[in-house]
CSV table of C-alpha atoms and ligand atoms in Angstrom, one decimal:
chain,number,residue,atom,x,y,z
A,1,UNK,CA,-0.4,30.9,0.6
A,2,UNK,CA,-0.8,27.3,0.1
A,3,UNK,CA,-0.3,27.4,-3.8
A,4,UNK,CA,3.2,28.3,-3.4
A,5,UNK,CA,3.9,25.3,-1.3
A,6,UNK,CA,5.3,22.1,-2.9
A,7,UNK,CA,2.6,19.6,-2.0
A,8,UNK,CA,0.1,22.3,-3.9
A,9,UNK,CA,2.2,21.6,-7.2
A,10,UNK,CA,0.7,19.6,-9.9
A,11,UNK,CA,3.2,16.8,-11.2
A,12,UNK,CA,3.1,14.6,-14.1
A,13,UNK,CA,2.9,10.7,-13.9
A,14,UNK,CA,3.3,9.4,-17.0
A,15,UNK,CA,0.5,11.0,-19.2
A,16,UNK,CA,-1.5,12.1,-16.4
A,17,UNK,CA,-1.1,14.9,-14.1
A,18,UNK,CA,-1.9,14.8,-10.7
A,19,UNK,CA,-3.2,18.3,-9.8
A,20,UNK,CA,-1.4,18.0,-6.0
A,21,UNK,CA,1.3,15.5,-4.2
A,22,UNK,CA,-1.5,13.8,-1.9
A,23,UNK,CA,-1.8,10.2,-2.3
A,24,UNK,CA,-4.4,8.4,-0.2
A,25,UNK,CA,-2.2,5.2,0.0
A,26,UNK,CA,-3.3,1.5,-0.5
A,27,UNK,CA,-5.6,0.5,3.0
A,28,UNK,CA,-7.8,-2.7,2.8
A,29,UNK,CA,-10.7,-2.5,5.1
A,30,UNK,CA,-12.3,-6.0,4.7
A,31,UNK,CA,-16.2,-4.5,3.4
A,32,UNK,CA,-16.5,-6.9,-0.2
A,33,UNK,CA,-18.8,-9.5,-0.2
A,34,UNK,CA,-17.9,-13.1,-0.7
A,35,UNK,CA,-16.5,-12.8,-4.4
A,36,UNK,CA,-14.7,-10.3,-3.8
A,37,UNK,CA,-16.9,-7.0,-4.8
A,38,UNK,CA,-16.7,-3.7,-3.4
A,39,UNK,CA,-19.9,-3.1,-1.5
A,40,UNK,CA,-21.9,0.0,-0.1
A,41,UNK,CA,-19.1,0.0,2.6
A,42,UNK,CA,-16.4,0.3,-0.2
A,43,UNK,CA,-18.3,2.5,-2.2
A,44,UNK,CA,-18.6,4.7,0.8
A,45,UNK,CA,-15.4,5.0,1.8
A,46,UNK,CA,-14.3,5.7,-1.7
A,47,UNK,CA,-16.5,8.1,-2.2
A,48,UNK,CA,-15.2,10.1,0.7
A,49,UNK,CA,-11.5,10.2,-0.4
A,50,UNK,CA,-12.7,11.3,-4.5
A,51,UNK,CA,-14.4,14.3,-2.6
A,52,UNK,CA,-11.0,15.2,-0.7
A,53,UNK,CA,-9.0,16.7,-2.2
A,54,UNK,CA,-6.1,14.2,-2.8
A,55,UNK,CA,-5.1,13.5,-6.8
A,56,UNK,CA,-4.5,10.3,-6.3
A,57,UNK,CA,-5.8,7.6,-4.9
A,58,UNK,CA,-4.0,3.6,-4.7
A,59,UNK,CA,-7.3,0.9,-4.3
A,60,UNK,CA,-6.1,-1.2,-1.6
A,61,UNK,CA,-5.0,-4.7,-2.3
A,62,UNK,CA,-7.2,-6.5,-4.4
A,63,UNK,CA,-6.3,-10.1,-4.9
A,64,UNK,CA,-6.0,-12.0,-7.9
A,65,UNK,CA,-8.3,-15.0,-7.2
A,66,UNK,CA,-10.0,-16.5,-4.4
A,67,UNK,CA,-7.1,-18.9,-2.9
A,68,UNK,CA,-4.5,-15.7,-2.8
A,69,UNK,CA,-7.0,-14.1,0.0
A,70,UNK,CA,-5.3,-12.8,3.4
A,71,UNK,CA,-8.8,-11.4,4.4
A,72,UNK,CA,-12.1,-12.9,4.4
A,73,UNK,CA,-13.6,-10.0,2.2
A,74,UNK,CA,-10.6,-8.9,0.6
A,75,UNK,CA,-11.5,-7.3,-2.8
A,76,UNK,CA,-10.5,-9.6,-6.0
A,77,UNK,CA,-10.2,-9.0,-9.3
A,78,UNK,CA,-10.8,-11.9,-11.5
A,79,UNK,CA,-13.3,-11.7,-14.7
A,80,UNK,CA,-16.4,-12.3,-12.3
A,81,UNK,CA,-15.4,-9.0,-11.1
A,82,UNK,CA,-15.5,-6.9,-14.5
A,83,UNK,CA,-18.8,-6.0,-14.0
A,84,UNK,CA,-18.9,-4.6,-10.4
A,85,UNK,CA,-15.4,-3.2,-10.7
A,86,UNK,CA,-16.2,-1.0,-13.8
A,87,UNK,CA,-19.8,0.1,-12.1
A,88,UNK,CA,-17.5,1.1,-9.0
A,89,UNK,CA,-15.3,3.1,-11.3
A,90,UNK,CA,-18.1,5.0,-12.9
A,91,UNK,CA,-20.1,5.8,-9.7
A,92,UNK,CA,-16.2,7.3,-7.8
A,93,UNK,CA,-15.4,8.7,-10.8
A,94,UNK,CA,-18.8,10.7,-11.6
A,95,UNK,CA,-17.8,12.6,-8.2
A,96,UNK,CA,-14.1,13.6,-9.7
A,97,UNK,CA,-12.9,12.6,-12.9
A,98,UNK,CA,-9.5,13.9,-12.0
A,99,UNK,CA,-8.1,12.1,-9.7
A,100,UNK,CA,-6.2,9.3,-10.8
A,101,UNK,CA,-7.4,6.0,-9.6
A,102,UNK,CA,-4.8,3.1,-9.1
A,103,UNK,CA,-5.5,-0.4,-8.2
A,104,UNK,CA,-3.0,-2.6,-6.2
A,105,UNK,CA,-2.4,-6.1,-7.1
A,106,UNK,CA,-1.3,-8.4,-5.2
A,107,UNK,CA,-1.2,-12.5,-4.1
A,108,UNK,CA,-0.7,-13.0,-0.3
A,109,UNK,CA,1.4,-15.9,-1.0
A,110,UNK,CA,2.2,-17.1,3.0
A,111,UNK,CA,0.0,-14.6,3.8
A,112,UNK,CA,-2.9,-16.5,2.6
A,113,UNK,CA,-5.0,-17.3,5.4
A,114,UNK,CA,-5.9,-21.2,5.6
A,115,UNK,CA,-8.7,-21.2,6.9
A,116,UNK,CA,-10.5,-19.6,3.6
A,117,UNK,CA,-7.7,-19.6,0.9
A,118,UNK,CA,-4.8,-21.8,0.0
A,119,UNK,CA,-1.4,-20.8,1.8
A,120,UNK,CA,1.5,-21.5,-0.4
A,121,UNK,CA,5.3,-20.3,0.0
A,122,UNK,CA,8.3,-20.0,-2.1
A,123,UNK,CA,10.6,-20.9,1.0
A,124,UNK,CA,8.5,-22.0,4.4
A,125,UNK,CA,9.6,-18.8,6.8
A,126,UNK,CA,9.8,-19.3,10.6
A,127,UNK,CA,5.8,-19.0,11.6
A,128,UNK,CA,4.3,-18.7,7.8
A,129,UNK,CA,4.9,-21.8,6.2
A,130,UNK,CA,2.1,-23.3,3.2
A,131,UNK,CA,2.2,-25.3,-0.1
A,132,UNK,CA,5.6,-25.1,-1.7
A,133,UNK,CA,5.0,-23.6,-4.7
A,134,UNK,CA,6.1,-25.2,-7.8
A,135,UNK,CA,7.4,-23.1,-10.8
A,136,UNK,CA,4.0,-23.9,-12.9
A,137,UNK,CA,2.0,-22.7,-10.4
A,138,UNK,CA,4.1,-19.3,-10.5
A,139,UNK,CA,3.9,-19.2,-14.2
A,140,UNK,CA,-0.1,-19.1,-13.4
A,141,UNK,CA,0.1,-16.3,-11.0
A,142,UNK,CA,1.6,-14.7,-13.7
A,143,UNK,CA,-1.1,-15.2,-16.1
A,144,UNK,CA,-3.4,-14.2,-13.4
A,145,UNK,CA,-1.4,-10.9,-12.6
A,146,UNK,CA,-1.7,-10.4,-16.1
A,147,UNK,CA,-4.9,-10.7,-16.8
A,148,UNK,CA,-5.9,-8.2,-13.7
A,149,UNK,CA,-4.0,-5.7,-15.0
A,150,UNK,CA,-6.2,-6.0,-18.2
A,151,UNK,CA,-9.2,-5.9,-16.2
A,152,UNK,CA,-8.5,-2.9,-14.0
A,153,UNK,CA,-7.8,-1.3,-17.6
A,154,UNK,CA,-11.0,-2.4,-18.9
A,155,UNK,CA,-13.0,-1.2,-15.6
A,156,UNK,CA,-11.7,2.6,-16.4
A,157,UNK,CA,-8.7,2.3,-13.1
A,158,UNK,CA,-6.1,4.8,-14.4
A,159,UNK,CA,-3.4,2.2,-13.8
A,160,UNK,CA,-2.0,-0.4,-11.8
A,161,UNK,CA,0.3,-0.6,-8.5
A,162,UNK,CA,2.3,-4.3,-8.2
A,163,UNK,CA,2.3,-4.8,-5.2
A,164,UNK,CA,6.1,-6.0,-4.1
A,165,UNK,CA,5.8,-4.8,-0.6
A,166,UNK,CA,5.0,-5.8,3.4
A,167,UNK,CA,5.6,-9.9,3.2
A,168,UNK,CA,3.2,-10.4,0.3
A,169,UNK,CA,4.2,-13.1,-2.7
A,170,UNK,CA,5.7,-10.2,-4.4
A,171,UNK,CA,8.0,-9.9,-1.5
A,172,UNK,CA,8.7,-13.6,-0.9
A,173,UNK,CA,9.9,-14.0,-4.4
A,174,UNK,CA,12.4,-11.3,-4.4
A,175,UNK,CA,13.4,-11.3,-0.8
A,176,UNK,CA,17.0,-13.1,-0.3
A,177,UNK,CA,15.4,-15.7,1.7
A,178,UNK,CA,14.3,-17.1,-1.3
A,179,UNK,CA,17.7,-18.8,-1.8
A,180,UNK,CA,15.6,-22.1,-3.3
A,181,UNK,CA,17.2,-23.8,-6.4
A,182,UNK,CA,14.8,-23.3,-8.7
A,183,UNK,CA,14.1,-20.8,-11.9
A,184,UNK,CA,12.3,-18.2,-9.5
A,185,UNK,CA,15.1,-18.4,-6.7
A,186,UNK,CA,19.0,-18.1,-5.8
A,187,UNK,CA,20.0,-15.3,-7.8
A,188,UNK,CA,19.2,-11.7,-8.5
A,189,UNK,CA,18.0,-12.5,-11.9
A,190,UNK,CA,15.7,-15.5,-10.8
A,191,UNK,CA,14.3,-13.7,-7.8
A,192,UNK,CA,12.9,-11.0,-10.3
A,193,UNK,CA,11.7,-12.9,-12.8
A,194,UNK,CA,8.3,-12.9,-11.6
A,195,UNK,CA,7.9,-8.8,-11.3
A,196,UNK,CA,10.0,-8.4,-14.3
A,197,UNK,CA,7.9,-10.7,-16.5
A,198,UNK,CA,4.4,-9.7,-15.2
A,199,UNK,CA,5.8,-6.4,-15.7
A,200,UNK,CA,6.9,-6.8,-19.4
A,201,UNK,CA,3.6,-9.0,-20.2
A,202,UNK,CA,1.3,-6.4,-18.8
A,203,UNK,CA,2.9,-3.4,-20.2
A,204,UNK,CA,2.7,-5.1,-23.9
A,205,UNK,CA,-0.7,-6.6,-23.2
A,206,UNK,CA,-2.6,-3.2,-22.3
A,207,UNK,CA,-0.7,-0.8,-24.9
A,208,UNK,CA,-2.1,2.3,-23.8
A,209,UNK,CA,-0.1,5.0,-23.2
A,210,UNK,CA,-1.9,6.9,-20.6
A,211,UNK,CA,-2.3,4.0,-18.6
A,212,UNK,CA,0.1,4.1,-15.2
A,213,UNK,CA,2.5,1.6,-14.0
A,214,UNK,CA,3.4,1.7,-10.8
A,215,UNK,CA,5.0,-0.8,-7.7
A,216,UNK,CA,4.8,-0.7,-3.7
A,217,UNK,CA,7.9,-2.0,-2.4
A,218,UNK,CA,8.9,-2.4,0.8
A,219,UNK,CA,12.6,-1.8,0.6
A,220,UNK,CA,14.0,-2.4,3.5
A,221,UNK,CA,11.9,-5.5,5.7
A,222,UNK,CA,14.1,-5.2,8.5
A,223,UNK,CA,14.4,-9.2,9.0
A,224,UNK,CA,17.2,-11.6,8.5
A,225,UNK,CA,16.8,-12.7,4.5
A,226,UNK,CA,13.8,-9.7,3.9
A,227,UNK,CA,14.2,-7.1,0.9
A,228,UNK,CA,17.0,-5.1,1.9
A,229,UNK,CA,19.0,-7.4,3.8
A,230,UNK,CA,22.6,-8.4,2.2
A,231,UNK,CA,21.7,-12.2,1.9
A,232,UNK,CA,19.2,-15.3,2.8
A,233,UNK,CA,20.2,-15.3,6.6
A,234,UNK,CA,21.8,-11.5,6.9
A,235,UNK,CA,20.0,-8.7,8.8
A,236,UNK,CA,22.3,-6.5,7.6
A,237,UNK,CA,20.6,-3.5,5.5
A,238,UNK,CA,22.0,-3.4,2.1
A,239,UNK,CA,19.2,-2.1,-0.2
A,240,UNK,CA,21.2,-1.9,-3.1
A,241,UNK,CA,18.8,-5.0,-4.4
A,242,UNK,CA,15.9,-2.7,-3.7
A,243,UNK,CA,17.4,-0.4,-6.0
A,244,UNK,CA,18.4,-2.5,-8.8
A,245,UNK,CA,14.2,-3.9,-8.6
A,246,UNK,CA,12.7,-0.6,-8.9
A,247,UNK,CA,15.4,0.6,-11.4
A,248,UNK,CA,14.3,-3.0,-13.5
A,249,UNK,CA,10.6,-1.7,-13.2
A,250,UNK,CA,11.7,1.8,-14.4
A,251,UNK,CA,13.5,-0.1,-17.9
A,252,UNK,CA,10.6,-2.2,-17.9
A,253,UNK,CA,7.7,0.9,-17.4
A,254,UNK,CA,7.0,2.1,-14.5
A,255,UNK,CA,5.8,5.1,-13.8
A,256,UNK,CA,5.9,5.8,-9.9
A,257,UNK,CA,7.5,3.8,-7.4
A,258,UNK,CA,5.8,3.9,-3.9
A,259,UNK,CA,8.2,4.0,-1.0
A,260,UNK,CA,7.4,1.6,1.9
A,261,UNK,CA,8.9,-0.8,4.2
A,262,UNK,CA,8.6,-3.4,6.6
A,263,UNK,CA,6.7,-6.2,6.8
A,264,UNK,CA,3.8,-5.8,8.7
A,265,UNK,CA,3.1,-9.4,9.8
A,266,UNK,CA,7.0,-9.7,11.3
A,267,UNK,CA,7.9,-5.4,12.0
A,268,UNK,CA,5.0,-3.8,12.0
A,269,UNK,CA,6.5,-0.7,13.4
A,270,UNK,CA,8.7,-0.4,10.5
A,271,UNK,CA,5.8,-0.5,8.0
A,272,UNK,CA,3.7,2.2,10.3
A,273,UNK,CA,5.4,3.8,12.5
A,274,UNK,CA,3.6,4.9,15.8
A,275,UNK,CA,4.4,6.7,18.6
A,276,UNK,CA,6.7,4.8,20.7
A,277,UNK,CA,9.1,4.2,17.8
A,278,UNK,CA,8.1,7.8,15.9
A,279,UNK,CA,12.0,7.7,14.5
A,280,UNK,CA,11.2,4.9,12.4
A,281,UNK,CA,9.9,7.8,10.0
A,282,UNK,CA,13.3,8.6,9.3
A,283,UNK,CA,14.0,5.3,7.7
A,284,UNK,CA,11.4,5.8,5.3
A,285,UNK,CA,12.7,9.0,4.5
A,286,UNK,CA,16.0,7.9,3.7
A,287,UNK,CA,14.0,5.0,1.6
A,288,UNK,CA,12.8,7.7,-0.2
A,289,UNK,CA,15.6,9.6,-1.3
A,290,UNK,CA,17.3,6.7,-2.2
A,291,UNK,CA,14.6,5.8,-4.5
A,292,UNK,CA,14.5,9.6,-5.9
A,293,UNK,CA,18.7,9.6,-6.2
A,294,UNK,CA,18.7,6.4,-8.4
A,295,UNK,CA,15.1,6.7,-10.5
A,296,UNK,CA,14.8,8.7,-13.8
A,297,UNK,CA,13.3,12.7,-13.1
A,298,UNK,CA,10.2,11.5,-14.7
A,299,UNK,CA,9.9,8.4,-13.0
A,300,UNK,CA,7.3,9.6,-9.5
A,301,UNK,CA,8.7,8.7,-6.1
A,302,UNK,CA,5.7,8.6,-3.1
A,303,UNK,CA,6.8,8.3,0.1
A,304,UNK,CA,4.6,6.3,2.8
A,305,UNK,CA,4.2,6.5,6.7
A,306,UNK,CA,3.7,9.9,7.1
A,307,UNK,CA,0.8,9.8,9.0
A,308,UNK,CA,2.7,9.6,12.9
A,309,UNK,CA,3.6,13.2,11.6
A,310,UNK,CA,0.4,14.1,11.9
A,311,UNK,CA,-0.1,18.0,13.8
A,312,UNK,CA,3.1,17.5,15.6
A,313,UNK,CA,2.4,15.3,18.1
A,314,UNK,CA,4.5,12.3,17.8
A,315,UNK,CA,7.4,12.0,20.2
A,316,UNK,CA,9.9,13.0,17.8
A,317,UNK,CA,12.6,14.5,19.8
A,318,UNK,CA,14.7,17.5,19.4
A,319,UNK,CA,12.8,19.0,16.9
A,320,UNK,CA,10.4,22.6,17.4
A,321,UNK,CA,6.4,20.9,17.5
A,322,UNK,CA,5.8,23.1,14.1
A,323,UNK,CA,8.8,21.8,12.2
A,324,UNK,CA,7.8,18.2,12.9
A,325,UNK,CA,4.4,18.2,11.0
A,326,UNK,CA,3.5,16.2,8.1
A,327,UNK,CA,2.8,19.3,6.2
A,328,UNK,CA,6.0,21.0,7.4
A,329,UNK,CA,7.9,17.8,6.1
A,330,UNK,CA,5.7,17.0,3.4
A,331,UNK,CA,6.8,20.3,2.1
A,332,UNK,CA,10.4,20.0,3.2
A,333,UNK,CA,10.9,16.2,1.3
A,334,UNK,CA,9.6,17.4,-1.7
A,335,UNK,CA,11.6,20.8,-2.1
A,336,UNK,CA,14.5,19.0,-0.8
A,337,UNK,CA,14.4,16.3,-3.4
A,338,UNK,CA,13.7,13.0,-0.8
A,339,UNK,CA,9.9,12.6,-2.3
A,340,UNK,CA,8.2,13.8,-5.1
A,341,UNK,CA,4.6,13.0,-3.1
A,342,UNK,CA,3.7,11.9,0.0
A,343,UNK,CA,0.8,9.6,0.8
A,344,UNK,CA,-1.2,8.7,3.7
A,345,UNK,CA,-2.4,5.2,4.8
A,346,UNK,CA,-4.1,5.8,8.5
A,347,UNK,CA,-4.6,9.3,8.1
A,348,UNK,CA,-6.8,8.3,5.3
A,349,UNK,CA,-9.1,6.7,7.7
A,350,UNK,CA,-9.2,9.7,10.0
A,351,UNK,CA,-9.9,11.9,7.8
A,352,UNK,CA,-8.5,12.3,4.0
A,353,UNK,CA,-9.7,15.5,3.3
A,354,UNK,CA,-6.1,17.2,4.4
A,355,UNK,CA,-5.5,19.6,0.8
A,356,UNK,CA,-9.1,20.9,0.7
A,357,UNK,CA,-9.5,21.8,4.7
A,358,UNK,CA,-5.6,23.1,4.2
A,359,UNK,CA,-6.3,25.1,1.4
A,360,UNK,CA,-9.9,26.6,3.0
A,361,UNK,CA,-7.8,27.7,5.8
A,362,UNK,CA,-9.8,24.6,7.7
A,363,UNK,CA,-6.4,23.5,9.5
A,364,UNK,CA,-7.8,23.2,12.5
A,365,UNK,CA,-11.0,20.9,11.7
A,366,UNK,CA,-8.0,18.0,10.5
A,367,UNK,CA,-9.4,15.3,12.4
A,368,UNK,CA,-5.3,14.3,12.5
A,369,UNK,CA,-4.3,10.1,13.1
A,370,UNK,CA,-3.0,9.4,16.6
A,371,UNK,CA,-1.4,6.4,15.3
A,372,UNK,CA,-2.5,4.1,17.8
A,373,UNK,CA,-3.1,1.2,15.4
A,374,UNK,CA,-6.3,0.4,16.3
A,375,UNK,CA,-7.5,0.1,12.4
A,376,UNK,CA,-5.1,-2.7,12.3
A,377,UNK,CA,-6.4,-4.5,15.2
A,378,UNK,CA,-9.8,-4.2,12.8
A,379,UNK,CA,-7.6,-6.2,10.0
A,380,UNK,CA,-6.0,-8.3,11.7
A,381,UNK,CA,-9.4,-9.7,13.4
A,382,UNK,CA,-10.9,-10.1,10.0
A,383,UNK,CA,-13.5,-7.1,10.7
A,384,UNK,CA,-14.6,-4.1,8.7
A,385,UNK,CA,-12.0,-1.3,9.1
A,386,UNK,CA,-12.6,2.0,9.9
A,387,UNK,CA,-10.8,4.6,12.8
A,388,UNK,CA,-12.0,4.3,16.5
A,389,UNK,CA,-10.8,7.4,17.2
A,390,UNK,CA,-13.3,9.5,15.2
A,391,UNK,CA,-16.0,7.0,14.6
A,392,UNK,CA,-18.0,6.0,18.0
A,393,UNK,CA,-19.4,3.1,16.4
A,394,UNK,CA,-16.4,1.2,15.4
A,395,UNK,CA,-14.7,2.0,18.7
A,396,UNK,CA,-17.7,0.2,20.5
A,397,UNK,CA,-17.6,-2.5,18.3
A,398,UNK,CA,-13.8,-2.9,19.3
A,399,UNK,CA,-14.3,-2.7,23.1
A,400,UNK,CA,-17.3,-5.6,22.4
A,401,UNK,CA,-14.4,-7.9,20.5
A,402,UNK,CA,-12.1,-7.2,23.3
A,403,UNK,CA,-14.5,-7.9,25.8
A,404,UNK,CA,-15.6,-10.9,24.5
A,405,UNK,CA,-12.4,-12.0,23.5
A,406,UNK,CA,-10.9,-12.0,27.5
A,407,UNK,CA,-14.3,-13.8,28.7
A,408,UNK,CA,-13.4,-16.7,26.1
A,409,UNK,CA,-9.9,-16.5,27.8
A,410,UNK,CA,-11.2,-16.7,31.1
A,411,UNK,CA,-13.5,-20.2,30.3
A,412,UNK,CA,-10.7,-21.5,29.0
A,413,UNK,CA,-8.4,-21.4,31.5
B,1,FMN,C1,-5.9,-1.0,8.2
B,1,FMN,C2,-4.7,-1.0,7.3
B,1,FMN,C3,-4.8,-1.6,6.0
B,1,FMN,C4,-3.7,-1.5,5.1
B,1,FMN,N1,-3.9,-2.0,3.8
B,1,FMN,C5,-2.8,-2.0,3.0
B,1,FMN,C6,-3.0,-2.5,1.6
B,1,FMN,O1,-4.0,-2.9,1.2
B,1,FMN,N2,-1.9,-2.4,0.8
B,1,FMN,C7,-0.7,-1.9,1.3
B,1,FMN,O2,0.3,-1.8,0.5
B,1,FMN,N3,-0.5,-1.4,2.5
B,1,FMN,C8,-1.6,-1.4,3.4
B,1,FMN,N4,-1.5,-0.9,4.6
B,1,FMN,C9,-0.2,-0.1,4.9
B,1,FMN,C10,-0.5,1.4,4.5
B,1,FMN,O3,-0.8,1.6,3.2
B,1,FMN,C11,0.8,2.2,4.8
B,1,FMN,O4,1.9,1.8,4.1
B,1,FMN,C12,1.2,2.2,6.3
B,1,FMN,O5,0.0,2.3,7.1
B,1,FMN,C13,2.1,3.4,6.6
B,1,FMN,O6,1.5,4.6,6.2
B,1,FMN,P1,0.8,5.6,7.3
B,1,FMN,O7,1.8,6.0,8.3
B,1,FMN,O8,0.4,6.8,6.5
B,1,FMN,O9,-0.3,4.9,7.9
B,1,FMN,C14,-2.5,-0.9,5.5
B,1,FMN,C15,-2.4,-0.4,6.8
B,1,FMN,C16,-3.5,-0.4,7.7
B,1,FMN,C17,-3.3,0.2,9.0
């Protein structure tokens, strides 16, 4: 019966309980229009994951103003936005007032693309590079942070999710790389300062109790100098950093801390693993349990990448095919104490609605995630997102770029 398994309990975060462990995690698809507003497209696919089944859902990264873009249609969240942001609220939460709805913040720092937003860095990184960024212009990301926070309150979001995770400014600031002499660099204390004091500021600004705090982070990059590493030019893991950052959200707040790691622009089979590294999924769970030894009971862990899990079929070795499910170790983490929830990024675009076909006994009409990374091939060519596997449109539309893409090759050579 699935109400005696673990990922059919409810669990509390913070005020709020979530009525299952099913996160649809953070995935930006590229559908807002030019300042930054979710669209038809976003509404859509929004709409979709309320009707799923999952309790709750992280809005993929929306950016803080129009400079800090990494995608041309990126959603933002400045006060232009109130307006559409809170009608989207309403309209996804008319179809299920109970799932809890939280919005990831974020700057793309490096990851700004140049040719529509400003690229700046905290220390230029091999390949990255941009506009040093000076320790005012920090102070006004800050603000900005801030101030989003407030907004997504204002809209009717449930709560936030900081995004310090997969290479973004929230990463270049507290990676060791960022061993620049100035107030946000060097040490421990300095690299943080940035979290820790949008953290404080936000918390004190929005003083409502039942709002959620929450924080991707990516704790292990697996680069010399990224999170995780034991100093600016070390690819040595030592996450004991990582720990210390999410335990200084915990004093400061938080409520859930979201497993992930990797960096996506540098080890992208870190961040999601696929097939023909599946065993990268054991990282993560380790991740996780770390986080989950060292955070408070109450404070929620949610464990990424669990999508290569999917039915079974994933290339992990040694292992029977129906002990090597998502839901078999969705069920395991959780009773084992490695995750308090598990979330899913690609699966989501395959098909989210994995509690409500599980508990109508739909199993077999999952439409399960092959991992084969063609949604990312979507992002990183600046195009709508949606899975090519289950969606013929989108998987002509990717042949066409291909296509197009080698005969453009071909002149040029
Ligand atoms: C198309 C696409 C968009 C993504 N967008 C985001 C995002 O907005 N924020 C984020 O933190 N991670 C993002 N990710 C990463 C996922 O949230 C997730 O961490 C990763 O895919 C691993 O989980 P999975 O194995 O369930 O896919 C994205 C990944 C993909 C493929």
């Amino acid at each position: 019966m699935y109400e005696d398994k673990p990922l059919f309990q409810p669990i509390k975060i913070g005020n709020r309980t979530a009525h299952n462990r099913f996160v649809v995690n953070a995935m930006e698809c590229g559908d807002a229009d030019k300042e930054g507003n979710p669209t038809d497209l976003t509404l859509a696919r929004y709409e979709k994951h309320f009707k799923n089944g999952c309790s709750v859902i992280d809005l993929e990264a929306i950016t803080v103003s129009d400079e800090s873009r990494g995608r041309l249609n990126q959603l933002q969240i400045q006060p232009r936005n109130a307006k559409a942001l809170t009608n989207f609220v309403r309209k996804v939460k008319e179809i299920n007032k109970d799932v809890i709805f939280v919005w990831q913040l974020t700057h793309s720092g490096e990851l700004s693309h140049p040719d529509f937003s400003r690229r700046v860095c905290v220390k230029p990184l091999p390949g990255f590079g941009g506009d040093l960024l000076s320790e005012e212009e920090v102070e006004a990301i800050e603000d900005k942070f801030v101030l989003a926070a407030k907004i997504s309150h204002d809209a009717g979001a449930d709560g936030v999710d900081f995004k310090n995770c997969h290479g973004y400014l929230g990463s270049q600031l507290v990676r060791p790389y960022n061993d620049r002499k100035w107030k946000y660099g060097g040490s421990f204390a300095n690299r943080t300062r940035f979290t820790f004091n949008v953290y404080e500021r936000m918390v004190k600004e929005i003083n409502d109790p039942d709002f959620i705090y929450g924080s991707k982070v990516s704790i292990w990059e697996g680069f010399p100098g990224g999170q995780g590493s034991a100093g600016p030019d070390s690819p040595v893991m030592d996450i004991s950093e990582s720990l210390a950052l999410i335990k200084g959200m915990e004093d400061r707040g938080a409520n859930f801390i979201m497993e992930s790691a990797g960096s996506p622009s540098i080890t992208l089979a870190l961040s999601q693993p696929d097939r023909s590294i599946p065993v990268d999924i054991y990282h993560h769970f380790t991740f996780q349990k770390a986080c989950r030894d060292v955070l408070k009971p109450e404070t929620v862990v949610i464990g990424s990448a669990y999508s290569v899990l999917n039915n079974g079929n994933n290339n992990l070795q040694a292992r029977k095919k129906e002990e090597n499910t998502l839901f078999y170790w969705g069920n395991k983490n959780i009773s084992d104490g490695v995750t308090d929830m598990i979330a899913i990024g690609r699966q989501s675009l395959a098909d989210s609605s994995l509690p409500n076909k599980f508990k109508e006994g739909k199993e077999d009409e999952i439409k399960w995630c092959t991992a084969c990374d063609n949604c990312i091939e979507f992002l990183i060519r600046q195009e709508h997102v949606a899975c090519a596997t289950y969606n013929k449109s989108f998987a002509k539309r990717l042949l066409e770029i291909r296509k197009s893409e080698g005969e453009l090759k071909e002149k040029r050579t």
